[in-house]
PDB file of C-alpha atoms in Angstrom:
ATOM      1  CA  UNK A1315      99.640 136.569  37.916  1.00 57.00           C
ATOM      2  CA  UNK A1316      96.842 135.139  38.545  1.00 82.00           C
ATOM      3  CA  UNK A1317      96.410 132.432  41.286  1.00 92.00           C
ATOM      4  CA  UNK A1318      93.846 129.226  41.471  1.00 96.00           C
ATOM      5  CA  UNK A1319      89.708 130.997  41.743  1.00 96.00           C
ATOM      6  CA  UNK A1320      86.819 129.275  42.556  1.00 97.00           C
ATOM      7  CA  UNK A1321      83.418 129.407  42.670  1.00 97.00           C
ATOM      8  CA  UNK A1322      80.996 129.576  44.141  1.00 97.00           C
ATOM      9  CA  UNK A1323      82.961 130.203  47.317  1.00 95.00           C
ATOM     10  CA  UNK A1324      79.837 128.721  49.378  1.00 97.00           C
ATOM     11  CA  UNK A1325      77.001 126.764  47.950  1.00 98.00           C
ATOM     12  CA  UNK A1326      74.224 125.537  50.591  1.00 98.00           C
ATOM     13  CA  UNK A1327      71.648 123.052  49.005  1.00 97.00           C
ATOM     14  CA  UNK A1328      69.972 120.334  50.819  1.00 97.00           C
ATOM     15  CA  UNK A1329      70.199 116.731  50.635  1.00 97.00           C
ATOM     16  CA  UNK A1330      69.460 114.631  47.823  1.00 97.00           C
ATOM     17  CA  UNK A1331      70.475 118.001  45.425  1.00 98.00           C
ATOM     18  CA  UNK A1332      73.070 117.564  42.267  1.00 98.00           C
ATOM     19  CA  UNK A1333      75.822 120.406  43.160  1.00 98.00           C
ATOM     20  CA  UNK A1334      78.632 121.220  40.593  1.00 98.00           C
ATOM     21  CA  UNK A1335      82.279 123.226  42.086  1.00 98.00           C
ATOM     22  CA  UNK A1336      84.432 124.841  39.406  1.00 98.00           C
ATOM     23  CA  UNK A1337      87.816 125.742  39.546  1.00 98.00           C
ATOM     24  CA  UNK A1338      89.661 127.822  37.213  1.00 97.00           C
ATOM     25  CA  UNK A1339      93.471 126.587  37.807  1.00 96.00           C
ATOM     26  CA  UNK A1340      96.559 128.357  37.048  1.00 95.00           C
ATOM     27  CA  UNK A1341      97.026 129.700  33.648  1.00 93.00           C
ATOM     28  CA  UNK A1342      99.907 126.849  31.773  1.00 90.00           C
ATOM     29  CA  UNK A1343      99.718 124.334  35.091  1.00 92.00           C
ATOM     30  CA  UNK A1344      98.355 121.171  33.164  1.00 90.00           C
ATOM     31  CA  UNK A1345      97.876 119.343  36.176  1.00 92.00           C
ATOM     32  CA  UNK A1346      94.718 119.868  38.660  1.00 95.00           C
ATOM     33  CA  UNK A1347      94.145 118.609  42.049  1.00 96.00           C
ATOM     34  CA  UNK A1348      90.719 118.445  44.180  1.00 98.00           C
ATOM     35  CA  UNK A1349      90.787 117.791  47.691  1.00 98.00           C
ATOM     36  CA  UNK A1350      88.387 117.512  50.084  1.00 98.00           C
ATOM     37  CA  UNK A1351      88.432 119.395  53.645  1.00 95.00           C
ATOM     38  CA  UNK A1352      86.082 117.928  56.290  1.00 95.00           C
ATOM     39  CA  UNK A1353      86.273 119.969  59.988  1.00 91.00           C
ATOM     40  CA  UNK A1354      89.741 119.979  62.207  1.00 89.00           C
ATOM     41  CA  UNK A1355      90.736 117.698  59.309  1.00 92.00           C
ATOM     42  CA  UNK A1356      93.502 118.200  56.894  1.00 94.00           C
ATOM     43  CA  UNK A1357      93.355 117.995  53.372  1.00 96.00           C
ATOM     44  CA  UNK A1358      92.051 114.969  51.417  1.00 96.00           C
ATOM     45  CA  UNK A1359      92.715 113.683  48.243  1.00 96.00           C
ATOM     46  CA  UNK A1360      89.672 113.349  45.774  1.00 97.00           C
ATOM     47  CA  UNK A1361      91.382 113.363  41.909  1.00 96.00           C
ATOM     48  CA  UNK A1362      93.952 114.229  39.586  1.00 94.00           C
ATOM     49  CA  UNK A1363      93.708 115.445  36.128  1.00 93.00           C
ATOM     50  CA  UNK A1364      96.797 115.684  33.129  1.00 89.00           C
ATOM     51  CA  UNK A1365      95.404 117.720  30.825  1.00 87.00           C
ATOM     52  CA  UNK A1366      92.295 116.130  29.820  1.00 90.00           C
ATOM     53  CA  UNK A1367      92.808 113.055  31.192  1.00 88.00           C
ATOM     54  CA  UNK A1368      91.645 111.921  34.838  1.00 87.00           C
ATOM     55  CA  UNK A1369      94.842 110.814  35.986  1.00 86.00           C
ATOM     56  CA  UNK A1370      94.155 109.084  39.585  1.00 91.00           C
ATOM     57  CA  UNK A1371      90.267 109.210  40.672  1.00 93.00           C
ATOM     58  CA  UNK A1372      91.055 106.802  43.495  1.00 92.00           C
ATOM     59  CA  UNK A1373      90.183 109.885  46.171  1.00 94.00           C
ATOM     60  CA  UNK A1374      86.691 109.915  45.023  1.00 96.00           C
ATOM     61  CA  UNK A1375      84.723 108.561  47.300  1.00 95.00           C
ATOM     62  CA  UNK A1376      81.474 106.901  45.737  1.00 94.00           C
ATOM     63  CA  UNK A1377      80.093 106.772  42.355  1.00 95.00           C
ATOM     64  CA  UNK A1378      78.402 109.729  43.070  1.00 97.00           C
ATOM     65  CA  UNK A1379      81.117 112.005  42.435  1.00 97.00           C
ATOM     66  CA  UNK A1380      82.259 112.735  39.255  1.00 96.00           C
ATOM     67  CA  UNK A1381      85.103 115.237  37.961  1.00 97.00           C
ATOM     68  CA  UNK A1382      85.846 116.338  34.284  1.00 96.00           C
ATOM     69  CA  UNK A1383      88.565 118.888  32.775  1.00 95.00           C
ATOM     70  CA  UNK A1384      86.972 118.967  29.143  1.00 94.00           C
ATOM     71  CA  UNK A1385      89.563 121.064  27.209  1.00 92.00           C
ATOM     72  CA  UNK A1386      92.238 120.850  29.694  1.00 89.00           C
ATOM     73  CA  UNK A1387      92.229 124.107  32.084  1.00 93.00           C
ATOM     74  CA  UNK A1388      88.690 124.818  33.462  1.00 97.00           C
ATOM     75  CA  UNK A1389      87.383 122.208  35.826  1.00 97.00           C
ATOM     76  CA  UNK A1390      84.083 121.107  37.420  1.00 98.00           C
ATOM     77  CA  UNK A1391      83.402 118.830  40.099  1.00 98.00           C
ATOM     78  CA  UNK A1392      79.608 117.118  40.671  1.00 98.00           C
ATOM     79  CA  UNK A1393      78.431 115.611  42.962  1.00 98.00           C
ATOM     80  CA  UNK A1394      75.299 113.709  42.665  1.00 97.00           C
ATOM     81  CA  UNK A1395      72.309 113.277  45.537  1.00 97.00           C
ATOM     82  CA  UNK A1396      74.166 114.415  47.958  1.00 98.00           C
ATOM     83  CA  UNK A1397      74.115 113.637  51.518  1.00 97.00           C
ATOM     84  CA  UNK A1398      75.120 115.954  54.924  1.00 97.00           C
ATOM     85  CA  UNK A1399      78.237 113.678  55.188  1.00 96.00           C
ATOM     86  CA  UNK A1400      79.036 115.476  51.461  1.00 97.00           C
ATOM     87  CA  UNK A1401      79.085 119.020  53.589  1.00 97.00           C
ATOM     88  CA  UNK A1402      83.487 120.128  53.631  1.00 97.00           C
ATOM     89  CA  UNK A1403      85.341 122.715  51.601  1.00 96.00           C
ATOM     90  CA  UNK A1404      86.475 121.481  48.031  1.00 97.00           C
ATOM     91  CA  UNK A1405      90.123 122.804  47.154  1.00 97.00           C
ATOM     92  CA  UNK A1406      91.295 123.033  43.870  1.00 97.00           C
ATOM     93  CA  UNK A1407      95.090 122.847  43.383  1.00 96.00           C
ATOM     94  CA  UNK A1408      97.265 123.099  40.034  1.00 95.00           C
ATOM     95  CA  UNK A1409     100.764 122.700  38.940  1.00 92.00           C
ATOM     96  CA  UNK A1410     103.091 122.809  36.186  1.00 89.00           C
ATOM     97  CA  UNK A1411     104.776 119.635  34.654  1.00 78.00           C
ATOM     98  CA  UNK A1412     108.406 119.251  35.233  1.00 72.00           C
ATOM     99  CA  UNK A1413     109.735 117.598  32.148  1.00 71.00           C
ATOM    100  CA  UNK A1414     113.000 117.410  32.825  1.00 66.00           C
ATOM    101  CA  UNK A1415     112.343 115.183  36.047  1.00 64.00           C
ATOM    102  CA  UNK A1416     109.164 114.063  35.037  1.00 65.00           C
ATOM    103  CA  UNK A1417     106.689 114.763  38.074  1.00 68.00           C
ATOM    104  CA  UNK A1418     103.791 118.183  39.004  1.00 70.00           C
ATOM    105  CA  UNK A1419     105.676 120.386  40.409  1.00 77.00           C
ATOM    106  CA  UNK A1420     104.689 122.809  43.411  1.00 90.00           C
ATOM    107  CA  UNK A1421     100.807 122.791  44.123  1.00 94.00           C
ATOM    108  CA  UNK A1422      98.720 126.261  44.203  1.00 95.00           C
ATOM    109  CA  UNK A1423      96.152 125.907  46.002  1.00 96.00           C
ATOM    110  CA  UNK A1424      92.526 128.403  45.225  1.00 95.00           C
ATOM    111  CA  UNK A1425      90.460 129.280  48.258  1.00 94.00           C
ATOM    112  CA  UNK A1426      87.615 126.737  48.067  1.00 95.00           C
ATOM    113  CA  UNK A1427      84.475 126.452  48.207  1.00 96.00           C
ATOM    114  CA  UNK A1428      82.791 125.932  51.244  1.00 96.00           C
ATOM    115  CA  UNK A1429      79.721 122.726  50.336  1.00 98.00           C
ATOM    116  CA  UNK A1430      76.424 122.472  52.848  1.00 98.00           C
ATOM    117  CA  UNK A1431      74.548 120.039  52.756  1.00 98.00           C
ATOM    118  CA  UNK A1432      71.609 120.468  55.263  1.00 96.00           C
TER     119      UNK A1432
ATOM    120  CA  UNK B 414     100.889 102.851  54.422  1.00 74.00           C
ATOM    121  CA  UNK B 415     102.005 106.413  53.989  1.00 83.00           C
ATOM    122  CA  UNK B 416     101.427 108.928  56.159  1.00 90.00           C
ATOM    123  CA  UNK B 417     101.859 112.271  58.342  1.00 94.00           C
ATOM    124  CA  UNK B 418     102.199 113.015  61.405  1.00 96.00           C
ATOM    125  CA  UNK B 419     101.495 116.655  63.533  1.00 97.00           C
ATOM    126  CA  UNK B 420     101.675 115.584  67.185  1.00 96.00           C
ATOM    127  CA  UNK B 421     100.879 118.917  68.463  1.00 96.00           C
ATOM    128  CA  UNK B 422      97.136 121.035  67.585  1.00 96.00           C
ATOM    129  CA  UNK B 423      98.316 124.112  69.060  1.00 97.00           C
ATOM    130  CA  UNK B 424     101.389 125.873  69.444  1.00 98.00           C
ATOM    131  CA  UNK B 425     101.547 129.141  71.474  1.00 98.00           C
ATOM    132  CA  UNK B 426     104.626 131.369  71.250  1.00 98.00           C
ATOM    133  CA  UNK B 427     104.791 134.312  72.669  1.00 98.00           C
ATOM    134  CA  UNK B 428     105.981 137.141  70.082  1.00 97.00           C
ATOM    135  CA  UNK B 429     109.459 138.144  69.192  1.00 97.00           C
ATOM    136  CA  UNK B 430     110.537 134.348  70.105  1.00 98.00           C
ATOM    137  CA  UNK B 431     111.518 131.279  67.760  1.00 97.00           C
ATOM    138  CA  UNK B 432     108.940 128.564  66.666  1.00 97.00           C
ATOM    139  CA  UNK B 433     108.537 125.420  66.045  1.00 97.00           C
ATOM    140  CA  UNK B 434     105.729 123.526  64.627  1.00 98.00           C
ATOM    141  CA  UNK B 435     106.852 119.441  64.243  1.00 98.00           C
ATOM    142  CA  UNK B 436     106.365 116.699  61.507  1.00 98.00           C
ATOM    143  CA  UNK B 437     107.203 113.406  61.166  1.00 97.00           C
ATOM    144  CA  UNK B 438     106.671 111.598  58.030  1.00 95.00           C
ATOM    145  CA  UNK B 439     106.006 107.573  57.299  1.00 92.00           C
ATOM    146  CA  UNK B 440     106.572 106.729  53.183  1.00 86.00           C
ATOM    147  CA  UNK B 441     108.814 104.505  51.619  1.00 81.00           C
ATOM    148  CA  UNK B 442     111.333 105.656  49.688  1.00 80.00           C
ATOM    149  CA  UNK B 443     112.390 109.606  49.724  1.00 82.00           C
ATOM    150  CA  UNK B 444     109.910 111.756  50.221  1.00 87.00           C
ATOM    151  CA  UNK B 445     109.019 115.307  48.948  1.00 90.00           C
ATOM    152  CA  UNK B 446     108.050 117.719  52.141  1.00 93.00           C
ATOM    153  CA  UNK B 447     105.819 120.563  51.933  1.00 95.00           C
ATOM    154  CA  UNK B 448     104.782 123.022  54.404  1.00 97.00           C
ATOM    155  CA  UNK B 449     101.841 125.445  53.718  1.00 97.00           C
ATOM    156  CA  UNK B 450     100.141 128.156  55.794  1.00 97.00           C
ATOM    157  CA  UNK B 451      96.052 128.351  56.051  1.00 95.00           C
ATOM    158  CA  UNK B 452      94.761 131.554  57.118  1.00 91.00           C
ATOM    159  CA  UNK B 453      90.950 131.563  58.404  1.00 83.00           C
ATOM    160  CA  UNK B 454      88.370 131.233  55.481  1.00 76.00           C
ATOM    161  CA  UNK B 455      91.207 131.199  52.862  1.00 79.00           C
ATOM    162  CA  UNK B 456      92.639 128.565  50.572  1.00 83.00           C
ATOM    163  CA  UNK B 457      96.603 126.864  51.521  1.00 93.00           C
ATOM    164  CA  UNK B 458      99.729 129.105  50.472  1.00 95.00           C
ATOM    165  CA  UNK B 459     102.727 127.115  50.023  1.00 95.00           C
ATOM    166  CA  UNK B 460     105.368 128.380  52.308  1.00 96.00           C
ATOM    167  CA  UNK B 461     108.779 125.985  50.999  1.00 95.00           C
ATOM    168  CA  UNK B 462     109.323 122.304  50.300  1.00 93.00           C
ATOM    169  CA  UNK B 463     112.023 120.078  50.765  1.00 92.00           C
ATOM    170  CA  UNK B 464     113.029 117.811  47.015  1.00 87.00           C
ATOM    171  CA  UNK B 465     116.197 116.887  47.690  1.00 83.00           C
ATOM    172  CA  UNK B 466     119.962 118.949  48.456  1.00 84.00           C
ATOM    173  CA  UNK B 467     120.285 121.164  52.106  1.00 89.00           C
ATOM    174  CA  UNK B 468     118.607 119.401  54.720  1.00 92.00           C
ATOM    175  CA  UNK B 469     117.443 122.972  55.990  1.00 95.00           C
ATOM    176  CA  UNK B 470     115.909 124.364  53.361  1.00 95.00           C
ATOM    177  CA  UNK B 471     113.955 128.212  53.504  1.00 95.00           C
ATOM    178  CA  UNK B 472     111.012 129.733  52.505  1.00 94.00           C
ATOM    179  CA  UNK B 473     108.005 132.534  52.415  1.00 91.00           C
ATOM    180  CA  UNK B 474     107.831 134.838  54.970  1.00 93.00           C
ATOM    181  CA  UNK B 475     111.243 133.748  57.189  1.00 95.00           C
ATOM    182  CA  UNK B 476     109.818 130.313  57.481  1.00 97.00           C
ATOM    183  CA  UNK B 477     112.595 127.555  57.452  1.00 97.00           C
ATOM    184  CA  UNK B 478     112.711 123.631  57.582  1.00 97.00           C
ATOM    185  CA  UNK B 479     115.206 121.401  58.466  1.00 95.00           C
ATOM    186  CA  UNK B 480     114.797 117.399  56.283  1.00 95.00           C
ATOM    187  CA  UNK B 481     115.974 115.016  59.592  1.00 95.00           C
ATOM    188  CA  UNK B 482     116.063 111.699  57.317  1.00 92.00           C
ATOM    189  CA  UNK B 483     116.792 109.617  60.266  1.00 93.00           C
ATOM    190  CA  UNK B 484     114.016 110.456  62.316  1.00 95.00           C
ATOM    191  CA  UNK B 485     111.447 111.147  59.528  1.00 94.00           C
ATOM    192  CA  UNK B 486     111.173 114.603  60.779  1.00 96.00           C
ATOM    193  CA  UNK B 487     110.756 118.222  58.707  1.00 97.00           C
ATOM    194  CA  UNK B 488     109.830 120.325  61.918  1.00 98.00           C
ATOM    195  CA  UNK B 489     108.669 123.809  60.338  1.00 98.00           C
ATOM    196  CA  UNK B 490     110.564 127.475  62.568  1.00 98.00           C
ATOM    197  CA  UNK B 491     111.049 130.597  62.771  1.00 97.00           C
ATOM    198  CA  UNK B 492     113.376 131.721  64.883  1.00 97.00           C
ATOM    199  CA  UNK B 493     111.067 135.532  65.077  1.00 97.00           C
ATOM    200  CA  UNK B 494     107.555 134.597  65.344  1.00 97.00           C
ATOM    201  CA  UNK B 495     105.217 137.246  64.241  1.00 97.00           C
ATOM    202  CA  UNK B 496     101.592 138.289  65.265  1.00 96.00           C
ATOM    203  CA  UNK B 497     100.864 137.855  62.193  1.00 94.00           C
ATOM    204  CA  UNK B 498     101.918 134.545  61.524  1.00 96.00           C
ATOM    205  CA  UNK B 499      98.879 133.033  63.461  1.00 96.00           C
ATOM    206  CA  UNK B 500      97.197 130.439  61.926  1.00 96.00           C
ATOM    207  CA  UNK B 501      96.573 126.710  60.587  1.00 97.00           C
ATOM    208  CA  UNK B 502      99.765 125.504  59.557  1.00 98.00           C
ATOM    209  CA  UNK B 503      99.676 121.465  57.280  1.00 98.00           C
ATOM    210  CA  UNK B 504     102.761 119.614  56.850  1.00 97.00           C
ATOM    211  CA  UNK B 505     102.478 117.495  53.433  1.00 96.00           C
ATOM    212  CA  UNK B 506     104.012 114.654  51.790  1.00 93.00           C
ATOM    213  CA  UNK B 507     104.061 113.527  48.078  1.00 88.00           C
ATOM    214  CA  UNK B 508     103.033 110.487  47.808  1.00 74.00           C
ATOM    215  CA  UNK B 509     105.512 108.195  46.427  1.00 66.00           C
ATOM    216  CA  UNK B 510     103.791 105.277  45.731  1.00 63.00           C
ATOM    217  CA  UNK B 511     101.552 107.074  43.074  1.00 60.00           C
ATOM    218  CA  UNK B 512     103.951 107.481  40.376  1.00 61.00           C
ATOM    219  CA  UNK B 513     103.942 110.627  39.301  1.00 66.00           C
ATOM    220  CA  UNK B 514     100.545 112.255  40.244  1.00 77.00           C
ATOM    221  CA  UNK B 515     102.460 114.230  42.745  1.00 84.00           C
ATOM    222  CA  UNK B 516      99.287 114.134  45.050  1.00 89.00           C
ATOM    223  CA  UNK B 517      99.548 114.834  49.003  1.00 93.00           C
ATOM    224  CA  UNK B 518      99.043 113.398  51.898  1.00 93.00           C
ATOM    225  CA  UNK B 519      98.542 115.978  54.846  1.00 96.00           C
ATOM    226  CA  UNK B 520      99.090 115.649  58.267  1.00 96.00           C
ATOM    227  CA  UNK B 521      95.878 116.665  60.126  1.00 96.00           C
ATOM    228  CA  UNK B 522      97.490 121.067  60.682  1.00 97.00           C
ATOM    229  CA  UNK B 523      99.026 122.338  64.186  1.00 98.00           C
ATOM    230  CA  UNK B 524      97.091 125.992  64.746  1.00 97.00           C
ATOM    231  CA  UNK B 525     100.025 128.191  65.891  1.00 97.00           C
ATOM    232  CA  UNK B 526      99.269 131.416  68.175  1.00 97.00           C
ATOM    233  CA  UNK B 527     101.462 133.853  68.669  1.00 97.00           C
ATOM    234  CA  UNK B 528     100.435 136.441  71.699  1.00 96.00           C
ATOM    235  CA  UNK B 529     101.834 139.858  71.743  1.00 95.00           C
TER     236      UNK B 529
END
């Protein structure tokens, strides 16, 4: 079946501009994650949704970053007043909910959006 | 604090030889451990995971990993490397302190180079 998709694949913007990054999870996956991967680093957690609500946003670096998932499927990561330090690959992942053990299952990642802030 | 270490930035092996990519972790409680592979300009692809049970876990593309609780390690292995295995490999641990959120903590990554 279809995997996680992310749009756009590349985004170039100027310092101070607003950007939106979109994630379409695997159909039926209730859990959705955003990670940020800087050059030469492993991905770092940003935010986790279970359904429509942000269950854990402890990884968001500051209040310029915000994410929504209004209908429990597609999610949008929003970055206001972008800075050069925001340049990175933003990865989205989704997973099913294992009701037997009450934890999320394996996370499957999308191809990422490469954000460049000039 | 929870952490994952991949002590080698790069591993070089000849095609047909066995390969090992090392990973050690530091978490409180029982870890859930994962390996992912990343090809250039691609997202992360899931290879395998350890949750509980047999310490030797088998995954995709002939890869396996051995969980060693006493050494807090989860090394990735393959008996015979292929040139197409050349990629960036990430070890990750599910943060047990995050309740049921399942957020992953990743290592820095290890570049595997398989030469013909």
